[in-house]
Coordinates of C-alpha atoms in Angstrom, one line a residue:
X21 CA 14.2 5.1 31.3
X22 CA 12.2 6.2 28.3
X23 CA 14.4 8.8 26.7
X24 CA 11.5 10.7 25.1
X25 CA 8.6 12.2 26.4
X26 CA 6.0 10.0 24.4
X27 CA 2.5 11.3 23.4
X28 CA -0.7 8.9 22.8
X29 CA -3.3 9.1 20.8
X30 CA -6.1 6.6 21.6
X31 CA -8.5 6.1 18.9
X32 CA -11.7 4.4 19.5
X33 CA -15.2 3.6 17.3
X34 CA -18.8 3.7 17.8
X35 CA -22.0 3.1 16.1
X36 CA -20.9 0.3 13.5
X37 CA -17.6 -1.3 13.0
X38 CA -15.8 -1.3 9.8
X39 CA -15.7 2.3 9.5
X40 CA -12.0 2.4 9.3
X41 CA -10.5 2.8 12.3
X42 CA -7.3 1.2 10.8
X43 CA -6.8 3.0 7.9
X44 CA -7.6 6.2 10.0
X45 CA -5.0 5.5 12.7
X46 CA -2.3 4.6 9.8
X47 CA -3.4 8.1 7.8
X48 CA -2.4 9.7 11.4
X49 CA 0.8 7.7 11.6
X50 CA 1.6 8.7 8.2
X51 CA 0.9 12.2 8.4
X52 CA 2.7 12.6 11.9
X53 CA 5.7 10.9 10.6
X54 CA 6.1 13.1 7.8
X55 CA 6.0 15.6 10.3
X56 CA 9.6 14.4 11.5
X57 CA 8.2 12.5 14.2
X58 CA 9.0 8.9 15.5
X59 CA 5.7 7.1 15.7
X60 CA 4.6 3.9 16.4
X61 CA 0.8 2.2 16.5
X62 CA -0.6 -0.8 18.7
X63 CA -4.1 -2.7 18.1
X64 CA -5.9 -3.9 20.7
X65 CA -8.7 -6.5 20.0
X66 CA -11.3 -7.7 22.3
X67 CA -11.5 -11.2 21.3
X68 CA -10.8 -13.9 23.2
X69 CA -8.2 -15.9 20.8
X70 CA -4.9 -15.2 21.8
X71 CA -4.2 -14.2 18.2
X72 CA -6.1 -14.5 14.6
X73 CA -3.9 -17.1 13.6
X74 CA -6.5 -19.9 14.2
X75 CA -9.3 -17.9 12.9
X76 CA -11.4 -18.7 9.7
X77 CA -10.5 -15.8 7.0
X78 CA -13.7 -15.5 6.1
X79 CA -14.9 -14.2 10.0
X80 CA -11.4 -12.5 10.7
X81 CA -9.8 -11.4 7.6
X82 CA -6.1 -12.0 6.5
X83 CA -3.4 -12.5 9.4
X84 CA -1.1 -10.4 9.4
X85 CA 2.7 -11.7 9.7
X86 CA 5.2 -9.5 11.6
X87 CA 9.2 -10.2 10.9
X88 CA 9.4 -11.8 14.3
X89 CA 6.7 -14.2 14.0
X90 CA 3.7 -12.5 15.2
X91 CA 0.4 -13.5 13.5
X92 CA -1.6 -10.1 14.1
X93 CA -4.4 -8.2 12.8
X94 CA -4.7 -7.2 9.3
X95 CA -4.6 -3.5 10.4
X96 CA -0.8 -4.0 11.0
X97 CA -0.6 -4.3 7.7
X98 CA -1.9 -1.0 7.3
X99 CA 0.3 0.5 9.8
X100 CA 3.5 -1.0 8.0
X101 CA 2.5 -0.1 4.4
X102 CA 1.5 3.5 5.4
X103 CA 4.2 4.1 7.7
X104 CA 8.0 3.1 8.5
X105 CA 7.1 1.6 11.8
X106 CA 8.4 -1.8 11.8
X107 CA 5.4 -3.8 13.7
X108 CA 5.8 -6.9 15.7
X109 CA 4.1 -9.2 18.1
X110 CA 4.4 -6.5 20.9
X111 CA 1.8 -4.2 18.4
X112 CA -1.1 -6.4 18.7
X113 CA -2.7 -7.7 21.9
X114 CA -6.2 -9.6 22.1
X115 CA -8.4 -10.0 25.2
X116 CA -7.0 -13.7 25.3
X117 CA -3.1 -12.5 25.4
X118 CA -3.9 -10.2 28.6
X119 CA -5.6 -12.7 30.0
X120 CA -3.4 -15.4 29.4
X121 CA -0.9 -13.2 30.6
X122 CA -2.5 -12.6 34.0
X123 CA -3.6 -16.1 34.7
X124 CA 0.5 -17.3 34.2
X125 CA 1.6 -14.7 37.0
X126 CA -1.3 -15.9 39.1
X127 CA -0.2 -19.7 38.9
X128 CA 3.2 -18.6 39.5
X129 CA 2.5 -17.2 42.7
X130 CA 3.0 -13.5 41.7
X131 CA -0.2 -12.2 43.0
X132 CA -0.2 -14.4 46.2
X133 CA -2.9 -13.2 49.0
X134 CA -4.7 -11.1 46.4
X135 CA -7.5 -11.1 44.3
X136 CA -7.5 -11.2 40.7
X137 CA -9.8 -8.5 39.4
X138 CA -10.4 -6.8 36.3
X139 CA -9.3 -3.7 38.0
X140 CA -6.3 -3.2 38.8
X141 CA -5.1 -6.6 37.1
X142 CA -6.1 -6.8 33.9
X143 CA -6.0 -3.0 33.1
X144 CA -2.6 -2.9 34.4
X145 CA -1.4 -5.9 32.3
X146 CA -3.0 -3.5 29.2
X147 CA -1.4 -0.5 30.2
X148 CA 2.1 -2.4 30.7
X149 CA 1.8 -3.9 27.4
X150 CA 1.0 -0.4 25.7
X151 CA 4.2 0.9 27.6
X152 CA 6.2 -2.1 26.3
X153 CA 6.0 -1.1 22.3
X154 CA 5.9 2.5 23.3
X155 CA 9.6 2.8 24.0
X156 CA 12.1 5.6 22.2
X157 CA 9.2 7.1 20.0
X158 CA 7.4 10.5 20.5
X159 CA 3.8 9.3 19.5
X160 CA 2.1 5.9 20.0
X161 CA -1.3 5.6 18.3
X162 CA -3.0 2.8 20.1
X163 CA -6.5 1.7 18.3
X164 CA -9.2 -0.3 20.0
X165 CA -10.6 -2.5 18.0
X166 CA -14.3 -3.1 18.3
X167 CA -17.1 -0.8 18.9
X168 CA -18.0 1.7 22.1
X169 CA -20.7 -0.4 24.1
X170 CA -19.1 -4.0 23.3
X171 CA -18.9 -5.7 26.4
X172 CA -15.5 -7.6 25.1
X173 CA -13.9 -4.0 25.2
X174 CA -14.5 -3.0 28.3
X175 CA -11.4 -3.3 30.3
X176 CA -9.4 -1.9 27.1
X177 CA -11.3 1.4 27.4
X178 CA -10.9 1.4 31.1
X179 CA -7.2 0.8 30.7
X180 CA -6.8 3.9 28.2
X181 CA -9.2 6.1 30.2
X182 CA -6.6 5.5 33.2
X183 CA -3.4 6.3 31.0
X184 CA -4.4 9.9 31.0
X185 CA -4.2 9.8 34.3
X186 CA -1.1 8.0 34.0
X187 CA 0.8 10.0 31.5
X188 CA -0.7 13.2 32.3
X189 CA -3.5 15.1 30.4
X190 CA -1.4 17.0 28.1
X191 CA 0.3 13.8 26.3
X192 CA -3.0 11.9 25.4
X193 CA -5.6 12.4 23.5
X194 CA -9.1 11.0 22.5
X195 CA -10.4 10.4 19.2
X196 CA -13.6 8.7 18.5
X197 CA -14.4 7.7 14.9
X198 CA -18.6 7.7 14.4
X199 CA -20.9 7.0 11.6
X200 CA -22.7 10.1 10.2
X201 CA -25.3 8.2 7.9
X202 CA -27.3 10.0 5.2
X203 CA -31.1 9.2 4.8
X204 CA -32.3 9.4 1.6
X205 CA -36.1 9.6 2.6
X206 CA -35.3 12.6 5.0
X207 CA -32.9 14.1 2.6
X208 CA -30.3 14.6 5.3
X209 CA -27.2 13.9 7.3
X210 CA -28.1 12.5 10.7
X211 CA -25.9 13.2 13.9
X212 CA -27.9 11.1 16.2
X213 CA -25.8 7.7 15.8
X214 CA -22.3 10.0 16.7
X215 CA -24.4 11.9 19.6
X216 CA -25.5 8.7 21.0
X217 CA -21.9 6.7 20.6
X218 CA -20.5 9.5 22.4
X219 CA -22.7 9.4 25.0
X220 CA -22.1 5.7 25.6
X221 CA -18.4 6.3 25.5
X222 CA -18.6 9.4 28.3
X223 CA -20.6 7.0 30.4
X224 CA -17.2 4.9 31.0
X225 CA -15.7 7.9 31.6
X226 CA -14.0 9.1 28.6
X227 CA -14.5 12.7 26.9
X228 CA -13.1 12.5 22.9
X229 CA -11.2 15.3 22.2
X230 CA -11.8 14.8 18.6
X231 CA -14.2 13.6 16.4
X232 CA -13.5 12.0 13.1
X233 CA -16.9 11.5 11.4
X234 CA -17.3 8.6 8.6
X235 CA -19.5 10.2 6.0
X236 CA -19.9 10.0 1.9
X237 CA -20.2 13.5 1.4
X238 CA -19.3 16.8 2.8
X239 CA -20.3 18.3 5.7
X240 CA -21.2 21.8 6.4
X241 CA -19.6 23.5 9.2
X242 CA -22.8 24.4 10.8
X243 CA -23.1 20.4 11.0
X244 CA -19.6 20.1 12.6
X245 CA -20.5 23.1 14.6
X246 CA -23.7 21.3 15.8
X247 CA -22.2 17.9 16.6
X248 CA -19.1 19.9 18.5
X249 CA -21.8 21.2 20.8
X250 CA -24.0 18.1 21.4
X251 CA -20.9 16.0 21.8
X252 CA -19.1 18.6 24.0
X253 CA -15.7 19.1 21.7
X254 CA -14.4 21.9 20.5
X255 CA -15.2 23.4 17.2
X256 CA -12.0 22.6 15.4
X257 CA -12.1 19.2 16.7
X258 CA -14.8 18.1 14.5
X259 CA -13.3 16.4 11.5
X260 CA -14.8 13.8 8.5
X261 CA -13.4 10.4 7.1
X262 CA -14.9 10.8 3.8
X263 CA -15.7 8.0 1.3
X264 CA -12.2 8.2 -1.1
X265 CA -11.6 6.4 -4.2
X266 CA -8.0 4.9 -3.1
X267 CA -7.4 4.6 0.6
X268 CA -4.0 6.1 0.1
X269 CA -5.9 9.5 -0.6
X270 CA -7.1 9.6 2.6
X271 CA -3.9 10.9 4.4
X272 CA -3.9 13.6 1.9
X273 CA -7.3 14.6 2.8
X274 CA -7.4 14.5 6.9
X275 CA -3.9 16.5 6.2
X276 CA -6.4 19.0 4.0
X277 CA -8.6 19.5 6.8
X278 CA -5.9 20.0 9.2
X279 CA -6.2 16.9 11.7
X280 CA -2.4 16.6 12.1
X281 CA -1.5 20.2 12.3
X282 CA -4.4 20.2 15.3
X283 CA -2.7 16.8 16.7
X284 CA 0.6 18.8 16.8
X285 CA -1.0 22.0 18.7
X286 CA -3.1 19.9 21.3
X287 CA -0.7 17.7 22.0
X288 CA 2.1 20.7 22.1
X289 CA 4.8 18.8 19.8
X290 CA 7.6 20.6 17.9
X291 CA 7.2 19.5 14.7
X292 CA 7.7 20.5 10.8
X293 CA 5.3 20.6 8.2
X294 CA 4.7 17.5 6.3
X295 CA 6.4 16.5 3.1
X296 CA 3.5 14.7 1.4
X297 CA 5.0 14.8 -2.3
X298 CA 5.4 11.2 -2.3
X299 CA 1.6 10.6 -1.0
X300 CA 0.7 13.0 -4.4
X301 CA 2.6 11.0 -6.5
X302 CA 1.4 7.6 -5.3
X303 CA -2.4 9.0 -5.6
X304 CA -1.7 10.2 -9.1
X305 CA -0.2 6.9 -10.7
X306 CA -3.1 5.2 -9.0
X307 CA -6.1 7.9 -10.9
X308 CA -4.3 8.5 -13.9
X309 CA -1.9 5.8 -15.0
X310 CA 0.2 6.4 -17.9
X311 CA 0.5 2.6 -19.5
X312 CA -3.7 1.8 -19.2
X313 CA -4.7 -1.4 -17.6
X314 CA -3.7 -5.0 -17.1
X315 CA -6.2 -7.4 -15.7
X316 CA -4.7 -10.1 -13.4
X317 CA -7.0 -13.3 -11.8
X318 CA -6.7 -14.1 -8.3
X319 CA -7.5 -18.0 -7.9
X320 CA -8.2 -18.6 -4.2
X321 CA -10.5 -20.2 -1.6
X322 CA -11.5 -17.3 0.1
X323 CA -12.6 -14.9 -2.8
X324 CA -16.3 -13.8 -1.3
X325 CA -14.5 -12.1 1.3
X326 CA -11.6 -10.3 -0.4
X327 CA -10.6 -8.7 2.8
X328 CA -9.0 -12.0 3.3
X329 CA -6.0 -11.2 0.9
X330 CA -5.9 -7.5 2.0
X331 CA -1.9 -7.3 1.9
X332 CA -2.1 -8.9 -1.5
X333 CA -4.8 -6.9 -3.1
X334 CA -2.6 -3.8 -2.0
X335 CA 0.6 -5.3 -3.3
X336 CA -0.8 -5.7 -6.4
X337 CA -2.1 -2.4 -6.5
X338 CA 1.9 -1.3 -5.4
X339 CA 3.1 -3.6 -8.5
X340 CA 0.9 -1.2 -10.8
X341 CA 2.1 1.7 -9.3
X342 CA 5.7 0.6 -9.9
X343 CA 4.9 0.5 -14.0
X344 CA 2.5 3.4 -13.8
X345 CA -0.5 1.0 -14.9
X346 CA -4.1 0.2 -13.5
X347 CA -4.3 -3.1 -11.9
X348 CA -7.6 -4.8 -12.5
X349 CA -8.3 -7.8 -10.0
X350 CA -10.6 -10.7 -10.9
X351 CA -11.2 -12.7 -8.1
X352 CA -11.7 -16.4 -9.4
X353 CA -13.0 -19.1 -6.8
X354 CA -10.9 -21.9 -7.4
X355 CA -13.9 -24.4 -7.1
X356 CA -15.5 -22.8 -9.9
X357 CA -12.4 -23.5 -12.2
X358 CA -12.8 -27.4 -10.7
X359 CA -16.5 -27.2 -11.8
X360 CA -16.2 -25.1 -15.0
X361 CA -12.5 -25.1 -16.1
X362 CA -9.5 -22.8 -16.3
X363 CA -10.4 -21.8 -19.9
X364 CA -13.9 -20.5 -18.9
X365 CA -13.1 -18.7 -15.6
X366 CA -9.3 -17.4 -16.9
X367 CA -9.9 -16.7 -20.4
X368 CA -8.8 -12.7 -21.4
X369 CA -6.6 -12.1 -18.1
X370 CA -2.7 -10.8 -18.5
X371 CA -1.5 -13.2 -15.8
X372 CA -2.7 -15.6 -13.0
X373 CA -2.0 -15.4 -9.6
X374 CA -2.3 -18.4 -7.0
X375 CA -2.4 -17.1 -3.5
X376 CA -1.8 -18.9 0.2
X377 CA -4.4 -20.8 1.9
X378 CA -5.2 -24.0 4.2
X379 CA -7.2 -27.4 3.2
X380 CA -8.2 -29.5 0.6
X381 CA -11.0 -27.5 -1.2
X382 CA -10.3 -26.1 -4.2
X383 CA -7.0 -27.1 -4.7
X384 CA -7.7 -29.2 -7.8
X385 CA -8.9 -26.0 -9.2
X386 CA -5.6 -24.1 -8.1
X387 CA -3.5 -26.8 -10.0
X388 CA -5.6 -26.4 -13.2
X389 CA -5.2 -22.9 -13.1
X390 CA -1.2 -23.2 -12.6
X391 CA -1.4 -25.8 -15.6
X392 CA -3.4 -23.3 -18.0
X393 CA -0.7 -20.4 -17.1
X394 CA 2.1 -23.0 -17.8
X395 CA 0.9 -24.1 -21.1
X396 CA -0.4 -20.8 -22.3
X397 CA 2.7 -19.0 -21.6
X398 CA 0.4 -16.7 -19.4
X399 CA 2.4 -14.8 -16.1
X400 CA 2.1 -16.7 -13.2
X401 CA 3.1 -16.1 -9.7
X402 CA 2.4 -19.0 -6.9
X403 CA 2.6 -17.6 -3.3
X404 CA 3.1 -20.2 -0.5
X405 CA 0.0 -22.9 -1.3
X406 CA 0.6 -21.5 -4.7
X407 CA 3.9 -22.5 -5.1
X408 CA 3.1 -25.9 -3.7
X409 CA 0.4 -26.3 -6.5
X410 CA 2.6 -25.7 -9.1
X411 CA 5.1 -28.4 -7.5
X412 CA 2.5 -30.9 -7.5
X413 CA 1.2 -29.8 -11.3
X414 CA 4.6 -30.0 -12.5
X415 CA 5.2 -33.2 -11.0
X416 CA 1.8 -34.6 -12.5
X417 CA 2.0 -33.2 -15.9
X418 CA 5.8 -32.8 -16.5
X419 CA 7.5 -35.9 -14.3
X420 CA 4.6 -37.8 -15.3
X421 CA 4.1 -39.0 -11.6
X422 CA 0.7 -39.9 -11.3
X423 CA -1.2 -39.3 -7.9
X424 CA 1.7 -36.7 -6.7
X425 CA -0.1 -34.3 -3.9
X426 CA 0.9 -32.7 -1.2
X427 CA 0.6 -35.0 2.3
X428 CA -1.7 -31.9 3.6
X429 CA -4.3 -32.9 0.9
X430 CA -3.8 -36.7 0.6
X431 CA -1.9 -38.9 3.2
X432 CA -1.5 -41.7 1.2
X433 CA -0.3 -40.1 -2.3
X434 CA 2.2 -42.3 -4.1
X435 CA 4.2 -39.0 -4.8
X436 CA 4.4 -36.9 -1.6
X437 CA 6.3 -34.0 -3.8
X438 CA 5.2 -31.7 -1.0
X439 CA 5.6 -33.1 2.6
X440 CA 4.9 -31.6 6.2
X441 CA 8.4 -30.2 7.7
X442 CA 10.5 -31.8 10.2
X443 CA 10.0 -29.4 12.6
X444 CA 6.3 -29.6 12.3
X445 CA 6.3 -33.4 12.8
X446 CA 5.4 -33.9 16.4
X447 CA 3.7 -30.5 16.2
X448 CA -0.1 -30.8 18.5
X449 CA -1.3 -27.5 19.3
X450 CA -2.6 -25.6 15.9
X451 CA -2.2 -21.8 17.0
X452 CA 1.3 -19.9 16.6
X453 CA 3.2 -23.3 16.0
X454 CA 3.6 -22.9 11.9
X455 CA 7.1 -21.6 10.8
X456 CA 6.4 -18.0 11.1
X457 CA 8.1 -14.7 10.4
X458 CA 11.5 -13.9 8.7
X459 CA 14.3 -16.1 7.3
X460 CA 17.0 -16.1 5.2
X461 CA 16.9 -17.0 1.3
X462 CA 19.7 -17.4 -0.7
X463 CA 19.2 -16.9 -4.3
X464 CA 20.6 -18.5 -7.6
X465 CA 22.6 -16.4 -9.9
X466 CA 20.9 -15.5 -13.2
X467 CA 17.6 -16.2 -11.9
X468 CA 14.5 -13.9 -12.7
X469 CA 14.2 -13.9 -8.9
X470 CA 18.0 -12.5 -8.6
X471 CA 17.1 -10.2 -11.1
X472 CA 14.1 -8.7 -9.4
X473 CA 15.4 -8.1 -5.9
X474 CA 19.4 -7.2 -7.7
X475 CA 20.9 -9.0 -4.5
X476 CA 21.9 -12.5 -3.6
X477 CA 20.5 -12.7 -0.2
X478 CA 17.3 -12.0 1.0
X479 CA 14.6 -11.9 4.3
X480 CA 11.3 -12.8 4.1
X481 CA 8.1 -13.6 6.0
X482 CA 7.0 -16.8 5.9
X483 CA 3.5 -18.6 7.6
X484 CA 3.5 -22.5 6.7
X485 CA 3.6 -25.8 8.0
X486 CA 4.2 -27.9 4.3
X487 CA 7.3 -27.7 2.3
X488 CA 8.6 -29.0 -0.9
X489 CA 10.4 -32.8 -0.7
X490 CA 13.8 -32.7 -1.0
X491 CA 13.4 -36.1 -2.3
X492 CA 12.1 -35.2 -5.6
X493 CA 14.1 -31.7 -5.6
X494 CA 16.7 -33.5 -7.9
X495 CA 14.0 -34.9 -10.6
X496 CA 12.2 -32.0 -10.8
X497 CA 15.3 -30.2 -11.4
X498 CA 16.4 -32.3 -14.2
X499 CA 13.0 -31.7 -15.7
X500 CA 13.4 -28.0 -16.0
X501 CA 12.1 -27.1 -12.5
X502 CA 14.8 -24.0 -11.4
X503 CA 15.3 -23.9 -7.6
X504 CA 16.1 -20.3 -7.7
X505 CA 15.6 -19.4 -4.0
X506 CA 16.8 -21.8 -0.9
X507 CA 16.9 -21.3 2.7
X508 CA 20.6 -22.1 3.3
X509 CA 20.4 -22.8 7.0
X510 CA 18.1 -25.8 6.7
X511 CA 18.2 -26.5 2.5
X512 CA 14.7 -26.0 1.9
X513 CA 12.7 -24.5 -1.4
X514 CA 12.1 -20.9 -1.0
X515 CA 11.3 -20.1 -4.4
X516 CA 11.1 -22.1 -8.1
X517 CA 10.7 -20.5 -11.5
X518 CA 11.1 -22.1 -15.5
X519 CA 13.2 -21.0 -17.9
X520 CA 11.6 -21.8 -20.9
X521 CA 8.6 -19.2 -19.8
X522 CA 7.8 -15.7 -20.0
X523 CA 7.5 -15.3 -16.4
X524 CA 6.8 -18.1 -13.9
X525 CA 7.9 -17.8 -10.4
X526 CA 6.7 -19.0 -7.0
X527 CA 7.9 -18.2 -3.5
X528 CA 7.2 -20.5 -0.4
X529 CA 7.1 -17.0 1.4
X530 CA 5.0 -14.1 1.8
X531 CA 6.1 -11.3 0.1
X532 CA 3.0 -9.6 0.4
X533 CA 3.6 -8.3 4.0
X534 CA 6.6 -6.0 3.2
X535 CA 5.1 -4.0 -0.1
X536 CA 4.2 -0.8 0.4
X537 CA 3.0 2.0 -1.8
X538 CA 6.3 4.1 -1.9
X539 CA 8.5 1.1 -1.8
X540 CA 6.9 -1.8 -4.2
X541 CA 7.7 -5.2 -3.4
X542 CA 10.0 -6.3 -6.3
X543 CA 8.2 -10.0 -7.2
X544 CA 5.2 -7.7 -7.0
X545 CA 6.4 -4.9 -9.6
X546 CA 8.3 -7.7 -11.6
X547 CA 5.1 -9.9 -12.1
X548 CA 3.0 -6.3 -13.2
X549 CA 5.4 -5.8 -15.2
X550 CA 5.4 -9.3 -17.2
X551 CA 1.5 -8.9 -17.1
X552 CA 2.0 -5.9 -19.1
X553 CA 4.3 -7.3 -21.8
X554 CA 1.5 -10.1 -21.8
X555 CA -1.0 -7.5 -22.7
X556 CA 1.2 -5.3 -25.1
X557 CA 2.1 -8.7 -26.7
X558 CA -1.1 -10.0 -27.0
X559 CA -2.1 -6.8 -28.8
X560 CA 0.8 -6.8 -30.9
X561 CA 2.4 -3.5 -29.2
X562 CA 5.6 -3.2 -27.4
X563 CA 6.2 -1.8 -24.1
X564 CA 8.0 1.3 -24.1
X565 CA 11.7 1.6 -23.9
X566 CA 10.8 3.8 -20.4
X567 CA 9.1 1.6 -18.7
X568 CA 10.4 0.2 -15.6
X569 CA 9.6 -2.7 -13.0
X570 CA 11.7 -1.8 -10.5
X571 CA 10.6 -0.6 -7.0
X572 CA 9.7 2.9 -6.4
X573 CA 11.9 3.5 -3.2
X574 CA 10.8 6.9 -1.1

């Protein structure tokens, strides 16, 4: 039995996609959490894939990995960054996952004698999934992906329509996010797209209680009243989600408008006044950093869609917050490094980061970027594939192992310094079968990694099939590659570094999944700190003694 009377906030979107439902949901969660409430968030995705793990980053953006190994929508990253709620695979459900669960039950005979239908069986499964993730919290924020009118979304919308009757009207509200476009030729903001979106939502039985209108300008009280009247919403329940310079300003902006107070009133929730000082500090450090700017080159394969590296981009920003410096990101296509050379593509940067990825395309460019950073003593950070490419480069250049490579990219390499994990050899299915989720890592005393974490044992999230080949580990260490972290159970390489380099660190895991603006990850804090030192050294200045690369803790 649930020990608390849980309230539900359902967030839907209309007109167009990419309006920011995920950020709006995360911001609402942050505001309610800061009012002393226990919250969680759920994302319902209409696509048929069981999860986004097999989807191209160009189509879907980043795949966010949870502690329990769930491959989930990137919005769960926003949820974790904005709040203290810990996401799991229970916080993201797709149409594919729901239908798969119902079909599995049908095959087991759980519906014997019944015709399995969208209503009630699919909608009941959706509602059961929401309830399963809603235990022992005060408020659950449920975001429905896609836009109203999409045929794929209809079962989810019907399920959340029913939930108001299940939990009581005083325990559930609907927030609809729409677009208020400014038409330059007419010189005015148009409300008709919002009116039509609400009309479509009402056709399927949902009357929104709140409207959150995405706009690039201030909206008058008169215009809000007009929207309220035509959309049958209370006058005080029309709010705007304006364009902001930083996503971390959105909770402050929504609070300024009184959205959290109005939600608490409508849901009859007793709560304290929110404590938003840490958000104000974060925004100030982003907008007015005391120590200028550093430039980080991200040498990747998916740079034409920066959403592919969403958590990574935000974690670098968090590292900037920890060091009170602005972080400028230069996205460099690794294929351009292959074509034009690293000198042409990486000149003038303060540090180089090589992120994760899959497939052979652009890998030689990543290897060239690693070599450039290593030989020119530029701060380097390699994540997942970035660590593997650093090992390949070191093997080729320092050890002299001609043709050294990863088996992922060359099955006939004479020196497979990166090899398929033993547990992956017989795996046939591609979805959900990688080494996923949180694993232990023991850090070597005296290393950069151990100093940054300030502890000996850590837990980090993984998403990969290949690993550093232990058969070459001894030779790599003899040549100067430091194995600064390993998994004690399987004896797998987790972290590497170079002792004769200002800052050269690689990790097999994805630290970006655990960084928050108010608790920057130590590896990103340290990396940006090293970039700052590199910048000041190249200018002939020194880092002030007051500088810190330690995480900012809430």
